PDB file of C-alpha atoms in Angstrom:
ATOM      1  CA  ASP A 272       7.047   1.320   9.958  1.00 69.00           C
ATOM      2  CA  GLN A 273       9.699   1.126   7.563  1.00 81.00           C
ATOM      3  CA  GLN A 274       8.501   3.377   4.844  1.00 92.00           C
ATOM      4  CA  VAL A 275      11.691   2.788   2.539  1.00 95.00           C
ATOM      5  CA  LYS A 276      12.977  -0.680   2.403  1.00 95.00           C
ATOM      6  CA  GLN A 277      16.380  -1.939   1.147  1.00 96.00           C
ATOM      7  CA  ASN A 278      15.967  -5.836   1.511  1.00 92.00           C
ATOM      8  CA  SER A 279      19.630  -6.727   0.353  1.00 95.00           C
ATOM      9  CA  PRO A 280      22.147  -6.008   3.157  1.00 94.00           C
ATOM     10  CA  SER A 281      24.864  -6.450   1.049  1.00 96.00           C
ATOM     11  CA  LEU A 282      25.480  -7.319  -2.471  1.00 97.00           C
ATOM     12  CA  SER A 283      29.270  -8.771  -4.216  1.00 98.00           C
ATOM     13  CA  VAL A 284      29.458  -8.054  -7.721  1.00 98.00           C
ATOM     14  CA  GLN A 285      32.600  -8.814 -10.039  1.00 98.00           C
ATOM     15  CA  GLU A 286      34.775  -5.861 -11.555  1.00 97.00           C
ATOM     16  CA  GLY A 287      33.317  -4.917 -15.060  1.00 97.00           C
ATOM     17  CA  ARG A 288      29.749  -6.396 -14.336  1.00 97.00           C
ATOM     18  CA  ILE A 289      26.398  -4.766 -13.535  1.00 98.00           C
ATOM     19  CA  SER A 290      25.614  -3.806  -9.995  1.00 98.00           C
ATOM     20  CA  ILE A 291      21.845  -3.710  -9.311  1.00 98.00           C
ATOM     21  CA  LEU A 292      20.689  -2.216  -5.886  1.00 98.00           C
ATOM     22  CA  ASN A 293      16.886  -2.366  -5.278  1.00 98.00           C
ATOM     23  CA  CYS A 294      14.585  -0.428  -3.318  1.00 98.00           C
ATOM     24  CA  ASP A 295      10.984  -0.559  -2.102  1.00 97.00           C
ATOM     25  CA  TYR A 296       8.873   1.985  -0.765  1.00 97.00           C
ATOM     26  CA  THR A 297       5.258   2.211   0.544  1.00 95.00           C
ATOM     27  CA  ASN A 298       4.111   5.895   1.072  1.00 91.00           C
ATOM     28  CA  SER A 299       2.256   7.287  -2.186  1.00 91.00           C
ATOM     29  CA  MET A 300       3.075  10.775  -1.050  1.00 90.00           C
ATOM     30  CA  PHE A 301       6.812  10.183  -2.080  1.00 93.00           C
ATOM     31  CA  ASP A 302       7.688  12.143  -4.977  1.00 92.00           C
ATOM     32  CA  TYR A 303      11.336  12.091  -5.225  1.00 94.00           C
ATOM     33  CA  PHE A 304      13.658   9.504  -4.827  1.00 96.00           C
ATOM     34  CA  LEU A 305      17.616   9.938  -4.201  1.00 95.00           C
ATOM     35  CA  TRP A 306      20.319   7.386  -3.777  1.00 97.00           C
ATOM     36  CA  TYR A 307      23.538   8.305  -1.658  1.00 96.00           C
ATOM     37  CA  LYS A 308      26.763   6.555  -1.625  1.00 96.00           C
ATOM     38  CA  LYS A 309      28.389   6.385   1.868  1.00 93.00           C
ATOM     39  CA  TYR A 310      32.052   5.264   3.525  1.00 91.00           C
ATOM     40  CA  PRO A 311      32.406   4.502   7.065  1.00 86.00           C
ATOM     41  CA  ALA A 312      32.684   7.467   9.444  1.00 83.00           C
ATOM     42  CA  GLU A 313      31.810   9.767   6.397  1.00 89.00           C
ATOM     43  CA  GLY A 314      28.724  11.724   5.448  1.00 90.00           C
ATOM     44  CA  PRO A 315      26.604  10.322   2.276  1.00 92.00           C
ATOM     45  CA  THR A 316      27.515  11.627  -1.140  1.00 93.00           C
ATOM     46  CA  PHE A 317      24.735  12.112  -3.498  1.00 92.00           C
ATOM     47  CA  LEU A 318      24.693  10.146  -6.592  1.00 95.00           C
ATOM     48  CA  ILE A 319      21.510  10.338  -8.556  1.00 96.00           C
ATOM     49  CA  SER A 320      18.200  11.135  -8.117  1.00 95.00           C
ATOM     50  CA  ILE A 321      14.587  10.518  -9.933  1.00 96.00           C
ATOM     51  CA  SER A 322      11.310  12.480  -9.812  1.00 94.00           C
ATOM     52  CA  SER A 323       8.189  10.340  -9.673  1.00 94.00           C
ATOM     53  CA  ILE A 324       6.973  11.331 -13.144  1.00 94.00           C
ATOM     54  CA  LYS A 325       9.892   9.866 -14.795  1.00 95.00           C
ATOM     55  CA  ASP A 326      10.780   6.366 -14.903  1.00 96.00           C
ATOM     56  CA  LYS A 327      14.445   6.420 -15.771  1.00 97.00           C
ATOM     57  CA  ASN A 328      17.351   8.833 -15.190  1.00 97.00           C
ATOM     58  CA  GLU A 329      20.865   8.142 -16.278  1.00 97.00           C
ATOM     59  CA  ASP A 330      24.254   9.662 -15.247  1.00 96.00           C
ATOM     60  CA  GLY A 331      27.319   8.101 -16.587  1.00 97.00           C
ATOM     61  CA  ARG A 332      27.452   4.478 -15.202  1.00 98.00           C
ATOM     62  CA  PHE A 333      24.869   5.185 -12.906  1.00 98.00           C
ATOM     63  CA  THR A 334      21.064   4.543 -13.853  1.00 98.00           C
ATOM     64  CA  VAL A 335      18.175   4.824 -11.696  1.00 98.00           C
ATOM     65  CA  PHE A 336      14.747   3.092 -12.683  1.00 98.00           C
ATOM     66  CA  LEU A 337      11.400   3.840 -11.108  1.00 98.00           C
ATOM     67  CA  ASN A 338       8.418   1.715 -11.196  1.00 97.00           C
ATOM     68  CA  LYS A 339       5.657   3.591  -9.374  1.00 95.00           C
ATOM     69  CA  SER A 340       3.007   0.964  -9.688  1.00 95.00           C
ATOM     70  CA  ALA A 341       5.423  -1.469  -7.841  1.00 96.00           C
ATOM     71  CA  LYS A 342       6.709   1.208  -5.552  1.00 96.00           C
ATOM     72  CA  HIS A 343       9.915   0.154  -6.697  1.00 97.00           C
ATOM     73  CA  LEU A 344      13.174   1.698  -7.966  1.00 97.00           C
ATOM     74  CA  SER A 345      16.760   0.519  -8.619  1.00 98.00           C
ATOM     75  CA  LEU A 346      20.322   1.678  -9.159  1.00 98.00           C
ATOM     76  CA  HIS A 347      22.095   0.281 -12.095  1.00 98.00           C
ATOM     77  CA  ILE A 348      25.674   0.462 -12.156  1.00 98.00           C
ATOM     78  CA  VAL A 349      27.651  -0.620 -15.071  1.00 97.00           C
ATOM     79  CA  PRO A 350      30.363  -1.315 -15.414  1.00 98.00           C
ATOM     80  CA  SER A 351      31.160  -1.798 -11.738  1.00 98.00           C
ATOM     81  CA  GLN A 352      34.485  -0.640 -10.455  1.00 97.00           C
ATOM     82  CA  PRO A 353      36.119  -1.680  -7.120  1.00 96.00           C
ATOM     83  CA  GLY A 354      36.066   2.008  -6.142  1.00 95.00           C
ATOM     84  CA  ASP A 355      32.268   1.503  -6.342  1.00 97.00           C
ATOM     85  CA  SER A 356      32.536  -0.444  -2.864  1.00 97.00           C
ATOM     86  CA  ALA A 357      30.484   1.366  -0.386  1.00 96.00           C
ATOM     87  CA  VAL A 358      27.096   1.279   1.272  1.00 95.00           C
ATOM     88  CA  TYR A 359      24.308   2.638  -0.840  1.00 97.00           C
ATOM     89  CA  PHE A 360      21.347   4.059   0.601  1.00 96.00           C
ATOM     90  CA  CYS A 361      17.998   4.850  -1.170  1.00 97.00           C
ATOM     91  CA  ALA A 362      15.915   7.919   0.089  1.00 95.00           C
ATOM     92  CA  ALA A 363      12.643   9.399  -0.692  1.00 95.00           C
ATOM     93  CA  ARG A 364      11.137  12.725   0.034  1.00 92.00           C
ATOM     94  CA  ALA A 365       7.297  13.215   0.533  1.00 86.00           C
ATOM     95  CA  TYR A 366       6.204  16.672  -1.175  1.00 79.00           C
ATOM     96  CA  ASN A 367       4.001  17.645   1.801  1.00 77.00           C
ATOM     97  CA  GLN A 368       6.876  16.644   4.594  1.00 78.00           C
ATOM     98  CA  GLY A 369       8.932  19.959   3.950  1.00 77.00           C
ATOM     99  CA  GLY A 370      12.052  18.442   2.143  1.00 81.00           C
ATOM    100  CA  LYS A 371      12.907  15.638   4.660  1.00 86.00           C
ATOM    101  CA  LEU A 372      14.343  12.492   3.728  1.00 91.00           C
ATOM    102  CA  ILE A 373      13.542   9.213   4.732  1.00 92.00           C
ATOM    103  CA  PHE A 374      16.062   6.408   4.225  1.00 93.00           C
ATOM    104  CA  GLY A 375      16.155   2.526   3.515  1.00 94.00           C
ATOM    105  CA  GLN A 376      18.649   0.583   5.756  1.00 93.00           C
ATOM    106  CA  GLY A 377      21.274   0.709   3.214  1.00 95.00           C
ATOM    107  CA  THR A 378      22.997  -2.172   0.911  1.00 96.00           C
ATOM    108  CA  GLU A 379      27.199  -2.509   1.048  1.00 96.00           C
ATOM    109  CA  LEU A 380      28.334  -3.167  -2.415  1.00 97.00           C
ATOM    110  CA  SER A 381      31.368  -5.287  -2.822  1.00 98.00           C
ATOM    111  CA  VAL A 382      33.022  -5.254  -6.110  1.00 98.00           C
ATOM    112  CA  LYS A 383      36.029  -7.236  -6.412  1.00 96.00           C
ATOM    113  CA  PRO A 384      38.787  -7.165  -8.819  1.00 92.00           C
TER     114      PRO A 384
ATOM    115  CA  GLY B   7      35.117  20.869  -2.489  1.00 67.00           C
ATOM    116  CA  ALA B   8      32.727  20.355   0.420  1.00 73.00           C
ATOM    117  CA  VAL B   9      29.464  22.024   0.678  1.00 89.00           C
ATOM    118  CA  VAL B  10      28.764  21.300   4.114  1.00 94.00           C
ATOM    119  CA  SER B  11      30.842  21.148   7.164  1.00 95.00           C
ATOM    120  CA  GLN B  12      30.635  19.682  10.576  1.00 97.00           C
ATOM    121  CA  HIS B  13      32.514  20.494  13.447  1.00 96.00           C
ATOM    122  CA  PRO B  14      34.096  18.539  15.616  1.00 97.00           C
ATOM    123  CA  SER B  15      34.349  15.120  13.538  1.00 95.00           C
ATOM    124  CA  ARG B  16      35.098  13.344  16.606  1.00 96.00           C
ATOM    125  CA  VAL B  17      34.282  14.099  20.275  1.00 97.00           C
ATOM    126  CA  ILE B  18      34.910  11.981  23.510  1.00 97.00           C
ATOM    127  CA  CYS B  19      33.119  13.365  26.583  1.00 95.00           C
ATOM    128  CA  LYS B  20      32.036  12.232  30.071  1.00 96.00           C
ATOM    129  CA  SER B  21      28.593  11.190  30.937  1.00 96.00           C
ATOM    130  CA  GLY B  22      26.542  14.119  32.285  1.00 96.00           C
ATOM    131  CA  THR B  23      28.332  16.390  30.043  1.00 97.00           C
ATOM    132  CA  SER B  24      27.144  18.560  27.068  1.00 97.00           C
ATOM    133  CA  VAL B  25      28.325  18.665  23.487  1.00 97.00           C
ATOM    134  CA  LYS B  26      27.912  21.117  20.763  1.00 97.00           C
ATOM    135  CA  ILE B  27      27.842  20.135  17.269  1.00 98.00           C
ATOM    136  CA  GLU B  28      28.048  22.697  14.331  1.00 97.00           C
ATOM    137  CA  CYS B  29      26.977  22.194  10.948  1.00 97.00           C
ATOM    138  CA  ARG B  30      27.852  24.855   8.233  1.00 96.00           C
ATOM    139  CA  SER B  31      26.533  25.405   4.969  1.00 94.00           C
ATOM    140  CA  LEU B  32      29.548  26.825   2.933  1.00 93.00           C
ATOM    141  CA  ASP B  33      28.516  27.426  -0.472  1.00 88.00           C
ATOM    142  CA  PHE B  34      24.846  28.924   0.171  1.00 86.00           C
ATOM    143  CA  GLN B  35      22.461  30.118   2.503  1.00 90.00           C
ATOM    144  CA  ALA B  36      19.741  27.609   3.921  1.00 90.00           C
ATOM    145  CA  THR B  37      16.604  28.460   5.952  1.00 91.00           C
ATOM    146  CA  THR B  38      16.380  24.604   6.730  1.00 92.00           C
ATOM    147  CA  MET B  39      18.850  21.885   7.813  1.00 94.00           C
ATOM    148  CA  PHE B  40      18.431  18.394   8.787  1.00 95.00           C
ATOM    149  CA  TRP B  41      20.041  16.336  11.657  1.00 97.00           C
ATOM    150  CA  TYR B  42      20.280  12.628  11.277  1.00 95.00           C
ATOM    151  CA  ARG B  43      21.767   9.912  13.451  1.00 95.00           C
ATOM    152  CA  GLN B  44      23.235   6.540  12.539  1.00 91.00           C
ATOM    153  CA  PHE B  45      24.042   3.413  14.648  1.00 82.00           C
ATOM    154  CA  PRO B  46      26.429   1.225  13.391  1.00 79.00           C
ATOM    155  CA  LYS B  47      25.380  -0.555  10.384  1.00 75.00           C
ATOM    156  CA  LYS B  48      21.896   0.797  10.570  1.00 81.00           C
ATOM    157  CA  SER B  49      20.147   3.702   8.626  1.00 86.00           C
ATOM    158  CA  LEU B  50      20.128   7.160   8.695  1.00 91.00           C
ATOM    159  CA  MET B  51      17.388   8.288  11.082  1.00 92.00           C
ATOM    160  CA  LEU B  52      15.984  11.921  10.975  1.00 93.00           C
ATOM    161  CA  MET B  53      15.912  13.556  14.326  1.00 95.00           C
ATOM    162  CA  ALA B  54      14.933  17.072  13.683  1.00 95.00           C
ATOM    163  CA  THR B  55      14.481  19.810  11.301  1.00 94.00           C
ATOM    164  CA  SER B  56      16.490  23.078  12.203  1.00 94.00           C
ATOM    165  CA  ASN B  57      14.356  26.144  10.905  1.00 91.00           C
ATOM    166  CA  GLU B  58      16.121  29.532  10.679  1.00 90.00           C
ATOM    167  CA  GLY B  59      14.034  32.088  12.730  1.00 88.00           C
ATOM    168  CA  SER B  60      11.699  29.650  14.366  1.00 90.00           C
ATOM    169  CA  LYS B  61      11.865  26.547  16.491  1.00 92.00           C
ATOM    170  CA  ALA B  62      13.154  23.252  15.435  1.00 94.00           C
ATOM    171  CA  THR B  63      10.522  20.519  14.277  1.00 94.00           C
ATOM    172  CA  TYR B  64      11.639  17.097  15.940  1.00 95.00           C
ATOM    173  CA  GLU B  65      10.797  13.840  14.786  1.00 93.00           C
ATOM    174  CA  GLN B  66       8.497  11.363  16.966  1.00 92.00           C
ATOM    175  CA  GLY B  67      10.683   9.818  19.767  1.00 92.00           C
ATOM    176  CA  VAL B  68      13.375  12.317  20.001  1.00 95.00           C
ATOM    177  CA  GLU B  69      13.641  14.333  23.131  1.00 93.00           C
ATOM    178  CA  LYS B  70      13.603  17.856  22.357  1.00 92.00           C
ATOM    179  CA  ASP B  71      15.148  18.966  25.716  1.00 94.00           C
ATOM    180  CA  LYS B  72      17.827  16.199  25.310  1.00 96.00           C
ATOM    181  CA  PHE B  73      18.882  17.407  21.600  1.00 97.00           C
ATOM    182  CA  LEU B  74      18.747  21.525  21.627  1.00 97.00           C
ATOM    183  CA  ILE B  75      18.955  22.667  17.839  1.00 96.00           C
ATOM    184  CA  ASN B  76      19.678  26.137  17.079  1.00 93.00           C
ATOM    185  CA  HIS B  77      19.537  27.826  13.791  1.00 93.00           C
ATOM    186  CA  ALA B  78      21.878  30.588  14.699  1.00 87.00           C
ATOM    187  CA  SER B  79      22.180  32.084  10.761  1.00 91.00           C
ATOM    188  CA  LEU B  80      21.481  31.113   7.379  1.00 92.00           C
ATOM    189  CA  THR B  81      24.554  28.951   7.573  1.00 94.00           C
ATOM    190  CA  LEU B  82      24.987  27.393  10.820  1.00 96.00           C
ATOM    191  CA  SER B  83      22.885  25.178  12.776  1.00 96.00           C
ATOM    192  CA  THR B  84      24.104  23.558  16.262  1.00 97.00           C
ATOM    193  CA  LEU B  85      22.973  20.386  17.772  1.00 97.00           C
ATOM    194  CA  THR B  86      23.579  20.169  21.529  1.00 97.00           C
ATOM    195  CA  VAL B  87      23.637  16.915  23.381  1.00 97.00           C
ATOM    196  CA  THR B  88      22.911  17.495  26.767  1.00 96.00           C
ATOM    197  CA  SER B  89      23.581  15.457  29.887  1.00 96.00           C
ATOM    198  CA  ALA B  90      24.899  13.095  27.434  1.00 96.00           C
ATOM    199  CA  HIS B  91      24.847   9.211  28.301  1.00 95.00           C
ATOM    200  CA  PRO B  92      26.753   6.272  26.506  1.00 95.00           C
ATOM    201  CA  GLU B  93      23.607   5.390  24.801  1.00 94.00           C
ATOM    202  CA  ASP B  94      23.604   8.692  22.813  1.00 95.00           C
ATOM    203  CA  SER B  95      26.947   7.709  21.673  1.00 95.00           C
ATOM    204  CA  SER B  96      26.445   7.623  17.649  1.00 94.00           C
ATOM    205  CA  PHE B  97      27.073   9.240  14.313  1.00 95.00           C
ATOM    206  CA  TYR B  98      25.319  12.575  13.778  1.00 96.00           C
ATOM    207  CA  ILE B  99      25.149  14.063  10.163  1.00 96.00           C
ATOM    208  CA  CYS B 100      23.440  16.871   9.200  1.00 96.00           C
ATOM    209  CA  SER B 101      22.162  17.922   5.710  1.00 95.00           C
ATOM    210  CA  VAL B 102      21.184  20.893   3.908  1.00 93.00           C
ATOM    211  CA  PRO B 103      18.939  21.119   1.028  1.00 89.00           C
ATOM    212  CA  ARG B 104      19.807  23.556  -2.109  1.00 83.00           C
ATOM    213  CA  THR B 105      17.181  26.250  -2.578  1.00 77.00           C
ATOM    214  CA  GLY B 106      15.658  25.226  -6.037  1.00 75.00           C
ATOM    215  CA  SER B 107      16.989  21.727  -6.058  1.00 75.00           C
ATOM    216  CA  GLU B 108      15.764  18.631  -4.760  1.00 76.00           C
ATOM    217  CA  THR B 109      19.220  17.683  -3.906  1.00 83.00           C
ATOM    218  CA  GLN B 110      20.426  17.576   0.166  1.00 88.00           C
ATOM    219  CA  TYR B 111      24.008  18.004   0.828  1.00 91.00           C
ATOM    220  CA  PHE B 112      25.255  16.047   3.863  1.00 94.00           C
ATOM    221  CA  GLY B 113      28.026  17.222   6.194  1.00 95.00           C
ATOM    222  CA  PRO B 114      30.774  14.445   7.020  1.00 95.00           C
ATOM    223  CA  GLY B 115      29.383  13.617  10.204  1.00 95.00           C
ATOM    224  CA  THR B 116      30.316  13.932  13.791  1.00 96.00           C
ATOM    225  CA  ARG B 117      31.478  10.671  15.977  1.00 95.00           C
ATOM    226  CA  LEU B 118      30.322  11.047  19.365  1.00 96.00           C
ATOM    227  CA  LEU B 119      31.519   8.765  22.236  1.00 96.00           C
ATOM    228  CA  VAL B 120      30.160   9.145  25.742  1.00 96.00           C
ATOM    229  CA  LEU B 121      32.076   7.352  28.058  1.00 95.00           C
TER     230      LEU B 121
END
């Protein structure tokens, strides 16, 4: 039972354009969502997060949007840079699960110069 | 700088031996740490929650006698893969939640290869 789903395994974007990474979830108990960036053979690096009481959070080039009714969130990166090329994981936390995170399958973003 | 460290970063061992992986929180104390496992091109799978002062909590399907977890102090948790087999070869990552924050910080991971 995949509670957090990233249905696009890969995404290719031109430098300077917008990258949109999508994530869907099924568990209504999730109250906090996070996006992590990961390079091969390294641990994930925290990017940005959003509480379920909000619908948008912005940090520099990164914006996360949350649509609770659709159980959908997305990460927007604009403008995209070649250094953004990595695997992006969406993660969710349920308020009654002791803080553990459930991860999506990841989306590999490739930003081409 | 790094918030969480892991040691070793890579380890190769023979089948049947045990391997210990350390996870250290460098900047803050943590009563809870999490251990994940990642297969190639797959998601991070939560294995267990390491609890300081009490037993670890294992996720469904994870053998607690196979993956021994010890939360030795407020800054150190260890994962021991006992009697390792080739199918245990994987990338093991720990994470530390910061008290008062919703964010978890991840270690750099440990690549285990069992021959």
